[in-house]
Amino acid sequence: MSQRLARSLIFSTVSEDFKLSTQARTRLAYERAKAIAALYVPTPEDVVSLSPKFWAMFKDPLCAMDAAAFTHLTLQHSLCSGIIAAQAGKGPDVQAILKQIFDFEVVVQFCLTEVDHGLDAAHLETTATALADNTFLLNTPHEGAAKFMPPTTPTGIPCIAIVFARTIVHGQDYGVKPFLVHIHDGKSMARGIVSKLLPCRGGSNPVKHALTLFNNVHLPRSALIGTLEKPADFHAAYLASISRLAVGMVALTSLAISQLAISCHISARYSQRRMVHDSSRNLRPILSFQTQRIPVLAALAQVFVLRAMRDTTMAEFSLPNLDPRMRHAIVTIFKVASVVHVRDSTLELGERCGAQGAFPMNQISVYQSDLRSIAIAEGDILVVSIRLASELLLGRYALPSSMNPDSLLARHEAGIYSQLRTQLAGLGNHRSAEYNAVLLPEALPFVRAIGQRAAYDAARTAGVDACLLDMYVANCARQDESWYVESLGMTRRELRAMEARAVEALFLRLDEFLALMDVEAYVTAPIISADRWSAFVGRLPTYGDGKQGSDLHAGAPGHSQHGQKTALPPSTHRVALPKL
């Protein structure tokens, strides 16, 4: 069904979206999100329990065709609906609101971070002051406290939002709590609410991000999601209120893997058909060059390995009694390993498509822009790496041991951990200047090493083909050559030979694995075939009638047919150039 929808008019024109206005593209993104949801028909129970049907929706490569549509889908059917659905049975209006959200009768936004408070959103300054009549007054104290990013400008569909505010009761801070707020009716903003449209992010499909400010907005008691009680532990209560963000991290990372699969397919097919002359004047495809094969085949291996890791992550993350710390670790490792792979590979795949890779109709450059947002959204990969690395190095908890402890990637992970633990012993306090200078920069590489090993283990367990695993390991080793040379005594020549063997074996089965990757239906890039390119060119805005032209000078104004200068006709205007 998904492939059929990908070929329908609403999705098959993705490569033509650049011709539309921002407003038209925004409305189209909502329609695409609705269409994806209609394929799976998720229920509030699916959202809360993280059912297989829920995860299948976010694994679908169809989502990668328009990341703006995916953004709306996750807000409607994961992040915001998950928070509200958890309140089912606690208020008479909850089911009605959920029905409106699931039917896209309203769009729902998640207003947490502020201009001055991104990573430290726990210190946000928007306030919701409890009044004597059991209502609240919502306020933005200054521009730095404006909610940053959520698209709250009118788009023709009524909008509500979950707004996080510091709750003030009898003059006391009761912590950050979520409130359900009516933003606009599709045309006009609600009284006291201002939305300022931000410029579109470069390269990505437009979401109409905005700044949102509140001025004495009255909220009923029922707008508060959860309890008004003052928490014993403010930070723990805050983390619990935003715990649904971790689900979004898994969903967003899954989107990135689908984008990598599509990018790999595009680059492989383009590289197969793009011909160049060699030194003997014979035509050969650019994929005959090792420098073209390596990034294509590395990405191919990453797709199959990361898909296995994705499935393992979703299964483990959904366990109902999982330790919250372990849930955070699982999603962090999955996101960091996957996003770093996808970010690096899509950049190289785009470059290997030459100038064509820079154009949005060929999809890869759009994915590169999307990846910048994915790396930041629902937890910046650097920041979540610092938190996880610190917890592991300080021994607050431990991860399960590798199922393949003798593998190169498991030895790499263990070696990095041992080295960092040794360094930590000589630094003392983990909040010291020395820790900041020495260990913080190592946090992301450390978590990446854990993730590469975990991905390999998941792929081995899932039965991923050995030639894909060999290519994956060789590519990972190239990313930290110095460690393998210093710690295992390998030489750079040995590492390159290992990669060359993996490339040779996998290249022979390229078409087989491209077919198994099964993303061709979601590719709209015209460069993958001559027919698609010709059809695309035929739809481009065209200037000139295309008829055979005359000689450059013959018959041109100011020249006779013999090339002699003549007087210009009255209708010909001479244009004076400005003086510099």
Coordinates of C-alpha atoms in Angstrom, one line a residue:
M1 CA 0.0 0.0 0.0
S2 CA 2.8 2.4 0.9
Q3 CA 4.5 1.9 -2.5
R4 CA 1.2 2.6 -4.3
L5 CA 0.7 5.8 -2.3
A6 CA 4.3 6.8 -3.1
R7 CA 3.4 6.7 -6.8
S8 CA 0.2 8.7 -6.3
L9 CA -0.1 12.3 -7.4
I10 CA 0.3 13.6 -3.8
F11 CA 3.7 12.1 -3.4
S12 CA 5.1 11.4 -6.9
T13 CA 5.5 15.2 -7.5
V14 CA 8.0 15.6 -4.7
S15 CA 10.7 16.6 -7.2
E16 CA 8.4 19.4 -8.4
D17 CA 7.7 20.9 -5.0
F18 CA 10.2 23.7 -5.6
K19 CA 7.8 25.2 -8.1
L20 CA 5.1 25.7 -5.3
S21 CA 4.7 28.6 -2.9
T22 CA 5.7 28.1 0.8
Q23 CA 2.0 28.2 1.7
A24 CA 1.1 25.6 -0.9
R25 CA 4.0 23.3 0.2
T26 CA 2.9 23.7 3.9
R27 CA -0.6 22.6 3.1
L28 CA 0.7 19.7 0.9
A29 CA 2.8 18.5 3.8
Y30 CA -0.2 18.3 6.1
E31 CA -2.1 16.4 3.4
R32 CA 0.8 13.9 3.0
A33 CA 0.9 13.4 6.8
K34 CA -2.8 12.6 6.8
A35 CA -2.3 10.2 3.9
I36 CA 0.4 8.3 5.7
A37 CA -1.6 8.1 8.9
A38 CA -4.6 6.8 6.9
L39 CA -2.5 3.8 5.8
Y40 CA -1.9 2.7 9.4
V41 CA -4.9 4.1 11.3
P42 CA -3.1 4.3 14.6
T43 CA -5.2 4.5 17.8
P44 CA -4.4 6.2 21.1
E45 CA -3.8 2.7 22.5
D46 CA -1.1 2.1 19.8
V47 CA 0.5 5.4 20.6
V48 CA 0.7 4.8 24.4
S49 CA 1.7 1.1 24.2
L50 CA 4.2 1.7 21.3
S51 CA 2.6 -1.2 19.3
P52 CA 4.2 -2.8 16.3
K53 CA 1.7 -0.9 14.1
F54 CA 2.8 2.4 15.6
W55 CA 6.5 1.7 14.9
A56 CA 5.7 0.3 11.4
M57 CA 4.3 3.7 10.5
F58 CA 7.6 5.5 11.3
K59 CA 9.7 2.8 9.7
D60 CA 7.9 3.3 6.3
P61 CA 10.3 4.9 3.7
L62 CA 7.3 6.9 2.5
C63 CA 8.0 9.2 5.4
A64 CA 11.3 10.1 3.9
M65 CA 9.7 11.6 0.8
D66 CA 8.7 14.7 2.8
A67 CA 10.3 15.4 6.2
A68 CA 7.9 18.2 6.8
A69 CA 5.0 15.8 6.5
F70 CA 6.9 13.5 8.9
T71 CA 7.2 16.3 11.4
H72 CA 3.5 16.8 11.4
L73 CA 2.9 13.1 11.6
T74 CA 5.1 12.7 14.7
L75 CA 3.4 15.6 16.4
Q76 CA -0.1 14.3 15.7
H77 CA 0.5 10.6 16.2
S78 CA 3.4 10.4 18.7
L79 CA 4.7 13.3 20.7
C80 CA 1.6 15.4 21.5
S81 CA -1.0 12.7 21.2
G82 CA 1.1 10.4 23.4
I83 CA 1.2 13.0 26.2
I84 CA -2.6 13.7 25.9
A85 CA -3.5 10.0 25.5
A86 CA -1.7 9.2 28.8
Q87 CA -4.4 11.3 30.5
A88 CA -7.3 9.2 29.1
G89 CA -10.0 8.8 31.6
K90 CA -8.8 11.8 33.6
G91 CA -11.1 14.3 31.9
P92 CA -14.3 14.3 29.8
D93 CA -12.7 16.2 26.9
V94 CA -9.6 14.1 26.4
Q95 CA -11.2 11.5 24.0
A96 CA -12.8 14.3 22.0
I97 CA -9.5 16.2 21.7
L98 CA -7.7 13.0 20.7
K99 CA -10.3 12.3 18.0
Q100 CA -9.8 15.8 16.6
I101 CA -6.0 15.3 16.6
F102 CA -6.1 11.8 15.0
D103 CA -8.5 13.0 12.3
F104 CA -6.4 16.1 11.6
E105 CA -9.4 18.3 12.4
V106 CA -6.8 20.3 14.4
V107 CA -3.0 20.4 14.3
V108 CA -1.2 20.2 17.6
Q109 CA 2.2 21.7 18.4
F110 CA 4.8 21.1 21.1
C111 CA 6.0 24.3 22.7
L112 CA 8.9 23.6 25.1
T113 CA 12.1 25.3 24.2
E114 CA 12.5 29.1 24.1
V115 CA 14.9 31.4 22.4
D116 CA 17.1 31.7 25.5
H117 CA 16.5 28.1 26.7
G118 CA 17.1 25.2 24.3
L119 CA 19.2 22.5 25.9
D120 CA 18.4 24.0 29.3
A121 CA 14.7 24.1 28.8
A122 CA 14.2 23.0 32.4
H123 CA 15.0 26.7 33.2
L124 CA 12.4 28.1 30.8
E125 CA 10.7 31.4 31.8
T126 CA 7.2 31.2 30.3
T127 CA 4.9 31.4 33.3
A128 CA 1.4 30.0 34.1
T129 CA 0.2 31.8 37.3
A130 CA -2.7 30.2 39.2
L131 CA -5.5 32.6 40.0
A132 CA -8.0 32.7 42.8
D133 CA -10.8 31.6 40.4
N134 CA -9.0 28.3 39.7
T135 CA -7.7 29.4 36.3
F136 CA -4.3 30.3 35.0
L137 CA -2.7 33.3 33.4
L138 CA -0.1 32.4 30.7
N139 CA 2.6 34.9 30.0
T140 CA 5.9 35.4 28.1
P141 CA 8.0 37.7 30.3
H142 CA 10.3 38.9 27.5
E143 CA 11.3 38.0 23.9
G144 CA 14.0 35.6 25.1
A145 CA 11.3 33.5 26.6
A146 CA 9.4 33.2 23.3
K147 CA 8.7 29.6 22.3
F148 CA 11.1 28.7 19.5
M149 CA 10.3 26.6 16.4
P150 CA 6.7 25.2 16.6
P151 CA 4.8 26.3 13.5
T152 CA 1.9 28.2 15.1
T153 CA 1.1 30.7 12.3
P154 CA -2.4 30.1 10.8
T155 CA -2.5 27.6 7.9
G156 CA -6.2 27.1 7.4
I157 CA -6.5 24.4 10.1
P158 CA -7.2 25.2 13.7
C159 CA -4.2 24.7 16.0
I160 CA -3.8 23.7 19.6
A161 CA -0.5 23.3 21.5
I162 CA 1.0 21.7 24.5
V163 CA 2.8 24.7 26.1
F164 CA 5.3 24.1 28.9
A165 CA 5.3 26.8 31.5
R166 CA 6.7 27.5 34.9
T167 CA 3.7 27.2 37.2
I168 CA 3.3 29.8 39.9
V169 CA 1.0 29.0 42.8
H170 CA 0.6 31.5 45.6
G171 CA 3.8 33.1 44.5
Q172 CA 5.7 29.8 44.7
D173 CA 7.4 28.0 41.9
Y174 CA 5.7 24.6 41.4
G175 CA 7.9 23.5 38.5
V176 CA 7.5 23.2 34.7
K177 CA 4.2 21.8 33.7
P178 CA 2.4 21.2 30.3
F179 CA -0.8 23.1 29.4
L180 CA -3.1 22.5 26.5
V181 CA -3.7 25.9 24.8
H182 CA -5.9 27.0 21.9
I183 CA -3.6 28.9 19.5
H184 CA -5.7 29.8 16.5
D185 CA -8.9 28.8 14.6
G186 CA -7.0 28.4 11.3
K187 CA -7.3 32.0 10.3
S188 CA -7.0 34.3 13.4
M189 CA -4.8 34.0 16.4
A190 CA -6.4 33.5 19.8
R191 CA -6.5 36.6 22.0
G192 CA -3.2 37.4 23.7
I193 CA -1.2 35.1 21.5
V194 CA 1.4 36.3 18.9
S195 CA 3.1 34.1 16.3
K196 CA 6.1 35.5 14.4
L197 CA 6.9 33.6 11.2
L198 CA 10.6 32.6 11.0
P199 CA 12.5 32.3 7.6
C200 CA 12.4 28.8 6.1
R201 CA 15.4 26.6 6.9
G202 CA 17.7 26.3 4.0
G203 CA 17.3 23.2 1.9
S204 CA 14.5 21.5 3.9
N205 CA 10.8 21.3 3.0
P206 CA 9.1 24.2 4.8
V207 CA 7.4 23.7 8.1
K208 CA 6.7 27.4 8.8
H209 CA 8.6 27.6 12.0
A210 CA 7.7 30.5 14.3
L211 CA 8.2 32.3 17.6
T212 CA 5.2 32.2 19.9
L213 CA 4.5 34.7 22.7
F214 CA 1.7 34.9 25.2
N215 CA 0.3 38.0 26.9
N216 CA -2.1 37.4 29.8
V217 CA -3.8 34.4 28.1
H218 CA -6.5 33.0 30.4
L219 CA -6.5 29.2 30.7
P220 CA -9.2 27.1 32.4
R221 CA -8.1 24.6 35.1
S222 CA -8.7 21.8 32.6
A223 CA -5.9 23.1 30.4
L224 CA -3.3 21.7 32.9
I225 CA -2.1 18.3 31.8
G226 CA -1.4 16.3 34.9
T227 CA -1.4 17.3 38.6
L228 CA -0.9 20.8 40.1
E229 CA 1.0 19.3 43.1
K230 CA 4.4 20.7 43.9
P231 CA 6.9 17.9 43.0
A232 CA 9.4 16.7 45.6
D233 CA 12.0 16.5 42.8
F234 CA 11.6 19.3 40.2
H235 CA 14.1 17.8 37.8
A236 CA 12.7 14.3 37.9
A237 CA 9.2 15.7 37.4
Y238 CA 10.4 17.8 34.4
L239 CA 12.1 14.8 32.8
A240 CA 8.9 12.7 33.3
S241 CA 6.8 15.4 31.6
I242 CA 9.0 15.4 28.5
S243 CA 9.7 11.6 28.4
R244 CA 7.7 11.3 25.2
L245 CA 10.6 13.0 23.4
A246 CA 12.6 9.8 23.6
V247 CA 9.9 8.1 21.4
G248 CA 10.5 11.0 18.9
M249 CA 14.2 10.3 18.9
V250 CA 13.6 6.7 17.8
A251 CA 11.1 7.8 15.1
L252 CA 13.4 10.6 13.8
T253 CA 16.3 8.3 13.6
S254 CA 14.3 5.8 11.7
L255 CA 13.5 8.5 9.2
A256 CA 17.2 9.2 8.8
I257 CA 17.8 5.5 8.0
S258 CA 15.1 5.6 5.3
Q259 CA 16.7 8.7 3.9
L260 CA 20.1 7.0 3.7
A261 CA 18.5 4.0 1.9
I262 CA 17.0 6.3 -0.7
S263 CA 20.2 8.3 -1.1
C264 CA 22.2 5.1 -1.6
H265 CA 19.8 3.9 -4.3
I266 CA 19.9 7.2 -6.1
S267 CA 23.7 7.4 -6.0
A268 CA 24.2 3.8 -7.1
R269 CA 21.8 4.0 -10.0
Y270 CA 23.3 7.4 -11.1
S271 CA 26.8 6.0 -10.8
Q272 CA 25.9 3.0 -13.0
R273 CA 24.5 5.1 -15.8
R274 CA 26.9 8.1 -15.7
M275 CA 29.6 7.5 -18.3
V276 CA 33.0 9.1 -18.7
H277 CA 35.9 8.5 -21.2
D278 CA 38.9 6.8 -19.8
S279 CA 42.5 7.4 -21.1
S280 CA 41.9 5.1 -24.0
R281 CA 38.8 7.1 -25.0
N282 CA 36.5 4.2 -24.0
L283 CA 33.3 4.9 -22.1
R284 CA 33.0 3.5 -18.6
P285 CA 30.6 4.1 -15.8
I286 CA 31.9 6.1 -12.9
L287 CA 31.0 3.2 -10.6
S288 CA 33.9 1.4 -12.1
F289 CA 36.2 3.7 -10.0
Q290 CA 37.0 2.5 -6.4
T291 CA 36.4 6.1 -5.1
Q292 CA 32.8 5.8 -6.3
R293 CA 32.2 2.3 -5.1
I294 CA 33.4 2.8 -1.5
P295 CA 30.8 5.4 -0.4
V296 CA 28.0 3.7 -2.3
L297 CA 28.8 0.3 -0.8
A298 CA 29.5 1.6 2.7
A299 CA 26.1 3.3 2.7
L300 CA 24.5 0.1 1.4
A301 CA 26.0 -1.9 4.3
Q302 CA 25.0 0.8 6.8
V303 CA 21.4 0.6 5.7
F304 CA 21.0 -3.1 6.3
V305 CA 23.0 -3.0 9.6
L306 CA 21.1 0.1 10.9
R307 CA 17.8 -1.4 10.0
A308 CA 18.6 -4.4 12.2
M309 CA 19.6 -2.0 15.0
R310 CA 16.4 0.0 14.5
D311 CA 14.2 -3.1 15.0
T312 CA 16.2 -4.2 18.1
T313 CA 16.0 -0.7 19.5
M314 CA 12.2 -0.5 19.0
A315 CA 11.6 -3.8 20.6
E316 CA 13.8 -3.1 23.7
F317 CA 12.6 0.5 24.0
S318 CA 9.0 -0.7 24.1
L319 CA 9.5 -3.0 27.1
P320 CA 7.1 -1.7 29.7
N321 CA 9.3 -2.2 32.8
L322 CA 12.6 -1.1 31.4
D323 CA 14.8 1.0 33.6
P324 CA 14.4 4.6 32.5
R325 CA 18.2 5.0 32.4
M326 CA 18.5 2.0 30.1
R327 CA 15.8 3.4 27.9
H328 CA 17.6 6.6 27.6
A329 CA 20.9 4.7 26.9
I330 CA 19.3 2.6 24.2
V331 CA 17.8 5.5 22.3
T332 CA 20.9 7.6 22.6
I333 CA 23.2 4.9 21.3
F334 CA 20.8 4.3 18.4
K335 CA 20.5 7.9 17.4
V336 CA 24.2 8.8 17.7
A337 CA 25.4 5.8 15.7
S338 CA 22.8 6.2 13.0
V339 CA 22.8 9.9 12.6
V340 CA 26.6 10.1 12.4
H341 CA 26.6 7.4 9.7
V342 CA 23.7 9.0 7.7
R343 CA 25.2 12.5 8.0
D344 CA 28.6 11.5 6.8
S345 CA 27.3 9.1 4.1
T346 CA 24.7 11.4 2.5
L347 CA 27.3 14.2 2.3
E348 CA 29.7 11.9 0.4
L349 CA 26.9 10.4 -1.7
G350 CA 25.8 13.8 -2.8
E351 CA 29.3 14.8 -3.7
R352 CA 29.8 11.7 -5.7
C353 CA 26.8 12.7 -7.8
G354 CA 28.6 15.9 -8.8
A355 CA 26.7 19.1 -9.4
Q356 CA 23.5 17.0 -9.7
G357 CA 23.8 16.1 -6.1
A358 CA 23.4 19.8 -5.1
F359 CA 19.9 20.2 -6.5
P360 CA 16.8 19.5 -4.4
M361 CA 14.9 17.6 -7.1
N362 CA 17.5 14.8 -6.7
Q363 CA 16.6 14.4 -3.0
I364 CA 20.0 13.9 -1.4
S365 CA 20.8 17.6 -0.7
V366 CA 17.4 18.0 0.9
Y367 CA 18.2 15.0 3.2
Q368 CA 21.5 16.6 4.1
S369 CA 19.5 19.6 5.4
D370 CA 17.0 17.4 7.2
L371 CA 19.9 15.6 8.9
R372 CA 21.0 18.9 10.6
S373 CA 17.6 19.2 12.2
I374 CA 17.4 15.5 13.1
A375 CA 20.8 15.6 14.8
I376 CA 19.4 18.4 17.1
A377 CA 15.8 17.6 17.5
E378 CA 14.5 15.6 20.6
G379 CA 18.1 15.6 21.9
D380 CA 21.2 17.0 20.4
I381 CA 23.6 14.1 19.6
L382 CA 26.5 15.8 21.3
V383 CA 24.6 16.7 24.5
V384 CA 23.0 13.3 24.9
S385 CA 26.4 11.7 24.2
I386 CA 28.0 13.7 27.0
R387 CA 25.2 12.7 29.4
L388 CA 25.5 9.0 28.6
A389 CA 29.2 8.8 28.4
S390 CA 29.5 10.5 31.8
E391 CA 27.0 8.1 33.4
L392 CA 28.9 5.1 32.0
L393 CA 32.4 6.3 32.9
L394 CA 31.2 7.2 36.4
G395 CA 29.8 3.7 36.9
R396 CA 26.3 4.8 37.6
Y397 CA 25.0 1.8 35.5
A398 CA 26.4 -0.5 32.9
L399 CA 25.3 -1.7 29.5
P400 CA 24.9 -5.3 28.6
S401 CA 28.0 -7.0 27.3
S402 CA 28.6 -7.5 23.6
M403 CA 27.3 -10.8 22.1
N404 CA 30.4 -10.9 19.9
P405 CA 33.2 -9.8 22.3
D406 CA 36.0 -10.8 19.9
S407 CA 34.7 -8.7 17.0
L408 CA 36.9 -5.8 15.9
L409 CA 34.1 -3.3 16.9
A410 CA 33.6 -4.8 20.4
R411 CA 37.4 -4.6 21.0
H412 CA 37.3 -1.0 19.8
E413 CA 34.5 -0.1 22.2
A414 CA 36.2 -1.9 25.1
G415 CA 39.5 -0.2 24.3
I416 CA 38.0 3.3 24.2
Y417 CA 36.1 2.7 27.5
S418 CA 39.3 1.5 29.2
Q419 CA 41.3 4.5 28.0
L420 CA 38.7 7.0 29.1
R421 CA 38.3 5.3 32.5
T422 CA 42.1 5.6 33.0
Q423 CA 42.0 9.2 32.1
L424 CA 39.1 9.9 34.4
A425 CA 41.0 8.4 37.4
G426 CA 43.5 11.2 37.1
L427 CA 41.0 14.0 36.8
G428 CA 38.8 13.7 39.8
N429 CA 35.5 15.6 39.8
H430 CA 33.5 15.1 36.6
R431 CA 32.5 18.8 36.7
S432 CA 36.1 20.0 36.8
A433 CA 37.8 22.1 34.2
E434 CA 40.0 19.2 33.4
Y435 CA 37.1 16.9 32.7
N436 CA 35.6 19.5 30.5
A437 CA 38.9 19.9 28.6
V438 CA 39.9 16.2 28.3
L439 CA 36.8 13.9 28.4
L440 CA 33.9 16.0 27.1
P441 CA 35.4 16.1 23.5
E442 CA 35.6 12.3 23.7
A443 CA 32.0 11.7 24.6
L444 CA 30.5 11.5 21.1
P445 CA 33.3 9.3 19.6
F446 CA 32.9 7.0 22.6
V447 CA 29.1 6.7 22.2
R448 CA 29.6 6.3 18.5
A449 CA 31.9 3.3 19.2
I450 CA 29.3 1.8 21.4
G451 CA 26.7 2.3 18.7
Q452 CA 28.7 0.7 16.0
R453 CA 29.3 -2.3 18.1
A454 CA 25.6 -2.5 19.1
A455 CA 24.6 -2.2 15.4
Y456 CA 27.0 -5.0 14.4
D457 CA 25.6 -7.2 17.2
A458 CA 22.0 -6.6 16.1
A459 CA 22.9 -7.2 12.5
R460 CA 24.7 -10.5 13.3
T461 CA 21.6 -11.6 15.4
A462 CA 19.3 -10.7 12.6
G463 CA 21.2 -12.7 10.0
V464 CA 22.5 -9.8 7.9
D465 CA 24.6 -11.2 5.1
A466 CA 28.3 -11.5 5.9
C467 CA 29.5 -9.4 2.9
L468 CA 27.4 -6.5 4.2
L469 CA 28.8 -7.0 7.7
D470 CA 32.4 -7.1 6.4
M471 CA 31.9 -3.8 4.5
Y472 CA 30.3 -2.2 7.6
V473 CA 33.2 -3.2 9.9
A474 CA 35.8 -2.1 7.3
N475 CA 34.1 1.3 7.0
C476 CA 33.9 1.7 10.8
A477 CA 37.6 0.9 11.2
R478 CA 38.5 3.6 8.7
Q479 CA 36.7 6.1 10.8
D480 CA 39.2 5.6 13.7
E481 CA 42.3 4.3 12.0
S482 CA 44.7 5.6 14.6
W483 CA 43.1 3.4 17.4
Y484 CA 43.4 0.2 15.4
V485 CA 47.0 1.1 14.5
E486 CA 48.0 2.1 18.1
S487 CA 46.0 -0.5 20.0
L488 CA 45.8 -3.6 17.8
G489 CA 49.0 -3.1 15.9
M490 CA 47.3 -3.1 12.5
T491 CA 48.8 -1.0 9.7
R492 CA 47.0 1.4 7.5
R493 CA 47.8 -0.8 4.5
E494 CA 46.0 -3.7 6.3
L495 CA 43.0 -1.6 7.0
R496 CA 42.8 -0.6 3.3
A497 CA 43.3 -4.1 2.2
M498 CA 40.4 -5.2 4.5
E499 CA 38.2 -2.5 2.9
A500 CA 39.2 -3.5 -0.6
R501 CA 38.3 -7.1 -0.1
A502 CA 34.9 -6.1 1.3
V503 CA 34.3 -3.8 -1.6
E504 CA 35.2 -6.5 -4.1
A505 CA 32.8 -9.0 -2.6
L506 CA 29.9 -6.7 -2.1
F507 CA 30.1 -5.0 -5.5
L508 CA 29.4 -8.3 -7.2
R509 CA 26.0 -8.4 -5.5
L510 CA 25.1 -4.7 -5.6
D511 CA 22.0 -5.1 -7.7
E512 CA 20.8 -7.9 -5.5
F513 CA 21.0 -5.8 -2.4
L514 CA 19.6 -2.7 -4.0
A515 CA 16.5 -4.8 -4.8
L516 CA 16.4 -6.1 -1.3
M517 CA 16.7 -2.6 0.1
D518 CA 13.3 -2.0 -1.7
V519 CA 13.1 1.8 -1.8
E520 CA 12.9 2.4 -5.6
A521 CA 9.2 3.3 -5.3
Y522 CA 10.1 6.3 -3.0
V523 CA 12.7 7.7 -5.4
T524 CA 11.6 10.7 -7.4
A525 CA 15.1 11.9 -8.4
P526 CA 15.3 12.3 -12.2
I527 CA 19.0 11.5 -12.4
I528 CA 18.6 7.8 -11.9
S529 CA 17.6 7.2 -15.5
A530 CA 17.7 8.8 -18.9
D531 CA 14.0 8.6 -19.3
R532 CA 13.3 10.3 -16.0
W533 CA 15.8 13.0 -16.7
S534 CA 14.3 13.7 -20.1
A535 CA 10.8 13.9 -18.7
F536 CA 12.0 16.3 -15.9
V537 CA 13.7 18.6 -18.5
G538 CA 10.5 18.6 -20.5
R539 CA 8.6 20.1 -17.5
L540 CA 11.1 22.8 -16.7
P541 CA 10.2 26.5 -17.3
T542 CA 11.5 27.2 -20.9
Y543 CA 12.5 30.4 -22.6
G544 CA 13.0 30.7 -26.3
D545 CA 11.1 28.9 -29.1
G546 CA 13.9 26.4 -29.8
K547 CA 13.8 27.0 -33.5
Q548 CA 17.1 26.9 -35.4
G549 CA 18.9 30.2 -35.0
S550 CA 20.6 32.2 -37.7
D551 CA 24.3 33.2 -37.8
L552 CA 25.4 35.1 -34.7
H553 CA 25.6 38.3 -36.7
A554 CA 23.6 37.7 -39.8
G555 CA 20.3 39.6 -39.7
A556 CA 21.0 40.8 -36.1
P557 CA 20.2 44.4 -35.3
G558 CA 23.2 46.5 -36.3
H559 CA 24.6 44.1 -38.9
S560 CA 23.9 43.4 -42.5
Q561 CA 23.7 39.9 -43.9
H562 CA 27.3 40.3 -44.9
G563 CA 28.4 41.2 -41.4
Q564 CA 28.7 44.9 -42.1
K565 CA 27.5 47.4 -39.5
T566 CA 24.2 49.1 -40.2
A567 CA 22.1 51.6 -38.4
L568 CA 20.0 50.2 -35.6
P569 CA 16.3 50.3 -36.2
P570 CA 14.2 52.7 -34.1
S571 CA 12.8 49.9 -31.9
T572 CA 16.2 48.8 -30.8
H573 CA 17.3 50.5 -27.5
R574 CA 20.9 51.0 -26.5
V575 CA 21.3 50.3 -22.8
A576 CA 23.8 52.5 -21.0
L577 CA 25.9 50.7 -18.5
P578 CA 26.3 52.3 -15.1
K579 CA 29.6 54.0 -14.3
L580 CA 31.6 52.3 -11.6

